[in-house]
Amino acid sequence: MPDITIRGAGIFGLATAWACAQKGATVRIIDPNGPASGASGGIVGALAPHVPENWNPKKQFQLESLLMAESFWRGVSDAGGRHSGYVRSGRLQPVADDHALALAQARVETARDLWHGQAEWTLRPASGSPWAPDSPTGQLIYDDLSALLHPAQACAALVGALDAKGITVETDGPSEATSDGPTLWATGIVGLQELNQTAARPMGAGVKGQAALLQYDMAGAPQLYADGLHVIPHADGTTAIGSTSENQYDHLQPDDQLDDIIARARAAVPALTHAPVIQRWAGVRPRARSRAPMLGAWPDRPGHFIANGGFKIGFGMAPKVAETMAALILEGENTVPPGFEVAASA
């Protein structure tokens, strides 16, 4: 009998499986569609912090996770021999006007206090480089906490690391009724839909996102954030742009909204003007009602736990989510922050 059964092989399921395996636990992973078959199989991978102000448990949890990420992904890659695409190369953002400039200057100071010298939020003059968004004030925000990875490659790296420990993703396994031991449900949008069927009010919903991958090599350069878009220079020589946030949708394929994303990215970053599109992607990301990841024991179901609702920040949160869930399930140590509990979305 495994020490833990994990249902769902997206980023939360795979990362928690790795954290449990690191603690010496025997782990069984079951996903009928295989690893990274849903939103975790995406292409963008912006690991970017919330702004350093109005501090709360969600921002603190994310900060700790982002600071853990380099060690976490290095360990995964070393164990399985597959690269996650993780690079902590920072992020550049334009500053639109004098009001935004005053806010950015204030955040330079608050970042010193809230990030405890482990990362910086700074202002720098726009240099006119083609790899920078146009900034009306002539100033750019740069933070060195932001990192990036390639989501599908990161999940493949976790699969490789787990395989090195003899743990594979099974597409078929015992039914819920016959599962022994604790079970973690990290089943993304399908899990949210199942929770909604029995909840007094919706506990979450799916938000469709569309993104594109371009053949343009700026590996090692900072990621860009402009016009509400992430522009991600992957380590493999491609550049991802995204994404839409569609609360209403009637199909799951890329469509003309992605054409608009591509056009906006090329307008914001002219260096991309002639870069060919090599992949168009769409997926449905699980967003919990609380807007924070939904973590912890499943109410009224002893021995069952939930890790869901990663939405746009799931990969950035994954190292800390994995550590938190492994400690809770294997050791009974509950460090789930306020607002992240399952009850917060119920």
Coordinates of N, CA, C and O in Angstrom, one line a residue, residues 142-207:
Y142 N 12.4 47.0 -13.0 CA 13.1 45.8 -13.1 C 13.1 45.1 -11.8 O 13.4 45.7 -10.8
D143 N 12.6 43.9 -11.7 CA 12.7 43.1 -10.5 C 13.5 41.8 -10.8 O 13.3 41.2 -11.8
D144 N 14.4 41.4 -9.9 CA 15.2 40.2 -10.1 C 14.6 39.0 -9.3 O 15.3 38.0 -9.2
L145 N 13.4 39.1 -8.8 CA 12.7 38.0 -8.2 C 12.0 37.1 -9.3 O 11.9 35.9 -9.2
S146 N 11.6 37.8 -10.4 CA 10.8 37.1 -11.4 C 11.7 36.0 -12.1 O 12.9 36.3 -12.4
A147 N 11.1 34.9 -12.4 CA 11.8 33.8 -13.1 C 10.8 33.2 -14.1 O 9.7 33.7 -14.2
L148 N 11.3 32.3 -14.9 CA 10.5 31.7 -15.9 C 10.8 30.2 -16.0 O 11.9 29.8 -15.6
L149 N 9.9 29.4 -16.5 CA 10.2 28.1 -16.9 C 9.2 27.7 -18.1 O 8.3 28.5 -18.4
H150 N 9.4 26.6 -18.7 CA 8.5 26.1 -19.7 C 7.6 25.1 -19.0 O 8.0 24.0 -18.6
P151 N 6.3 25.4 -18.9 CA 5.4 24.5 -18.1 C 5.4 23.0 -18.5 O 5.6 22.1 -17.7
A152 N 5.2 22.8 -19.8 CA 5.2 21.4 -20.2 C 6.6 20.7 -20.0 O 6.6 19.5 -19.5
Q153 N 7.7 21.4 -20.2 CA 9.0 20.8 -19.9 C 9.2 20.6 -18.4 O 9.9 19.7 -18.0
A154 N 8.7 21.6 -17.6 CA 8.9 21.4 -16.2 C 8.1 20.2 -15.7 O 8.6 19.4 -14.8
C155 N 6.9 19.9 -16.2 CA 6.2 18.7 -15.8 C 6.9 17.5 -16.3 O 7.0 16.5 -15.5
A156 N 7.5 17.5 -17.5 CA 8.3 16.4 -18.0 C 9.5 16.2 -17.1 O 9.9 15.0 -16.9
A157 N 10.1 17.2 -16.6 CA 11.3 17.1 -15.7 C 10.9 16.4 -14.4 O 11.6 15.6 -13.9
L158 N 9.7 16.8 -13.9 CA 9.2 16.1 -12.7 C 8.9 14.6 -12.9 O 9.2 13.8 -12.1
V159 N 8.3 14.3 -14.1 CA 8.1 12.9 -14.4 C 9.4 12.2 -14.4 O 9.5 11.0 -13.9
G160 N 10.4 12.8 -15.0 CA 11.7 12.1 -15.1 C 12.3 11.9 -13.7 O 12.9 10.8 -13.4
A161 N 12.2 12.9 -12.8 CA 12.8 12.8 -11.5 C 12.0 11.7 -10.7 O 12.6 10.9 -10.0
L162 N 10.7 11.7 -10.8 CA 9.9 10.6 -10.1 C 10.2 9.3 -10.7 O 10.3 8.3 -9.9
D163 N 10.4 9.2 -12.0 CA 10.7 7.9 -12.6 C 12.0 7.3 -12.1 O 12.2 6.1 -11.8
A164 N 13.0 8.2 -11.8 CA 14.3 7.8 -11.2 C 14.1 7.2 -9.9 O 15.0 6.5 -9.4
K165 N 13.0 7.5 -9.2 CA 12.7 7.0 -7.9 C 11.7 5.8 -8.0 O 11.2 5.3 -7.0
G166 N 11.4 5.4 -9.2 CA 10.5 4.3 -9.4 C 9.1 4.6 -9.3 O 8.2 3.7 -9.2
I167 N 8.7 5.9 -9.5 CA 7.3 6.3 -9.4 C 6.9 6.8 -10.8 O 7.5 7.6 -11.4
T168 N 5.8 6.1 -11.3 CA 5.3 6.5 -12.6 C 3.9 7.0 -12.5 O 3.2 6.8 -11.5
V169 N 3.5 7.6 -13.5 CA 2.1 8.1 -13.6 C 1.2 7.0 -14.3 O 1.5 6.7 -15.4
E170 N 0.3 6.5 -13.5 CA -0.6 5.4 -14.0 C -1.8 6.1 -14.6 O -2.4 7.0 -14.0
T171 N -2.3 5.5 -15.7 CA -3.5 6.0 -16.3 C -4.8 5.3 -15.8 O -5.9 5.7 -16.0
D172 N -4.5 4.2 -15.1 CA -5.6 3.4 -14.5 C -5.2 3.0 -13.1 O -4.0 2.7 -12.9
G173 N -6.1 3.0 -12.2 CA -5.8 2.6 -10.8 C -7.1 2.2 -10.1 O -8.2 2.2 -10.6
P174 N -6.9 1.9 -8.8 CA -8.1 1.5 -8.0 C -9.1 2.6 -8.0 O -8.8 3.8 -8.0
S175 N -10.4 2.3 -7.8 CA -11.4 3.3 -7.7 C -11.3 4.0 -6.4 O -10.6 3.6 -5.5
E176 N -11.9 5.2 -6.3 CA -11.9 5.9 -5.1 C -12.3 5.1 -3.9 O -11.7 5.2 -2.8
A177 N -13.3 4.3 -4.1 CA -13.9 3.5 -3.0 C -12.9 2.5 -2.4 O -13.0 2.1 -1.3
T178 N -11.9 2.0 -3.3 CA -11.0 1.0 -2.8 C -9.6 1.5 -2.6 O -8.7 0.7 -2.2
S179 N -9.4 2.8 -2.7 CA -8.1 3.4 -2.4 C -7.8 3.3 -0.9 O -8.7 3.5 -0.1
D180 N -6.6 2.9 -0.6 CA -6.1 2.8 0.8 C -5.2 4.0 1.1 O -4.5 4.5 0.2
G181 N -5.1 4.4 2.3 CA -4.2 5.4 2.7 C -4.7 6.8 2.3 O -5.8 6.9 1.7
P182 N -4.0 7.8 2.7 CA -4.4 9.2 2.3 C -4.4 9.4 0.8 O -3.5 8.9 0.1
T183 N -5.3 10.3 0.3 CA -5.4 10.6 -1.1 C -5.4 12.1 -1.3 O -6.2 12.8 -0.6
L184 N -4.6 12.6 -2.1 CA -4.6 14.0 -2.5 C -5.3 14.1 -3.9 O -4.9 13.4 -4.9
W185 N -6.2 15.0 -4.0 CA -6.9 15.3 -5.2 C -6.4 16.6 -5.8 O -6.6 17.7 -5.3
A186 N -5.6 16.5 -6.8 CA -5.0 17.6 -7.5 C -5.5 17.6 -9.0 O -4.7 17.4 -9.9
T187 N -6.8 17.6 -9.1 CA -7.4 17.3 -10.4 C -7.9 18.5 -11.2 O -8.7 18.4 -12.1
G188 N -7.4 19.7 -10.9 CA -7.6 20.9 -11.7 C -9.1 21.2 -11.9 O -9.9 21.1 -11.1
I189 N -9.4 21.6 -13.2 CA -10.8 22.0 -13.5 C -11.8 20.9 -13.3 O -12.9 21.1 -12.8
V190 N -11.4 19.6 -13.6 CA -12.4 18.5 -13.3 C -12.7 18.4 -11.8 O -13.8 18.3 -11.5
G191 N -11.7 18.6 -11.0 CA -11.9 18.6 -9.6 C -12.8 19.7 -9.1 O -13.7 19.5 -8.2
L192 N -12.6 20.9 -9.6 CA -13.4 22.0 -9.2 C -14.9 21.8 -9.6 O -15.8 22.1 -8.9
Q193 N -15.1 21.2 -10.8 CA -16.4 21.0 -11.3 C -17.1 19.9 -10.4 O -18.3 20.0 -10.1
E194 N -16.4 18.9 -9.9 CA -16.9 17.9 -9.0 C -17.3 18.5 -7.7 O -18.3 18.2 -7.1
L195 N -16.4 19.4 -7.2 CA -16.7 20.1 -5.9 C -17.9 20.9 -6.0 O -18.8 21.0 -5.1
N196 N -18.1 21.6 -7.1 CA -19.2 22.5 -7.3 C -20.6 21.7 -7.3 O -21.6 22.3 -7.0
Q197 N -20.5 20.5 -7.7 CA -21.8 19.7 -7.7 C -22.4 19.5 -6.3 O -23.6 19.3 -6.2
T198 N -21.6 19.5 -5.3 CA -22.1 19.2 -4.0 C -22.0 20.4 -3.0 O -22.5 20.4 -1.9
A199 N -21.4 21.5 -3.5 CA -21.2 22.7 -2.7 C -22.5 23.6 -2.7 O -23.2 23.6 -3.6
A200 N -22.6 24.3 -1.6 CA -23.7 25.3 -1.5 C -23.6 26.4 -2.5 O -24.6 27.0 -3.0
R201 N -22.4 26.7 -2.9 CA -22.2 27.7 -3.9 C -20.9 27.3 -4.7 O -20.1 26.5 -4.2
P202 N -20.7 27.8 -5.9 CA -19.5 27.4 -6.6 C -18.2 27.7 -5.9 O -18.0 28.7 -5.3
M203 N -17.3 26.7 -5.9 CA -16.1 26.8 -5.2 C -14.9 27.2 -6.1 O -13.8 27.5 -5.7
G204 N -15.2 27.3 -7.4 CA -14.3 27.7 -8.3 C -14.8 27.6 -9.7 O -15.9 27.1 -10.0
A205 N -14.0 28.0 -10.7 CA -14.4 27.9 -12.1 C -13.2 27.8 -13.0 O -12.1 28.1 -12.6
G206 N -13.4 27.4 -14.2 CA -12.3 27.4 -15.2 C -12.3 28.7 -16.0 O -13.3 29.3 -16.3
V207 N -11.1 29.2 -16.2 CA -10.8 30.4 -17.0 C -10.0 30.0 -18.2 O -8.8 29.5 -18.0

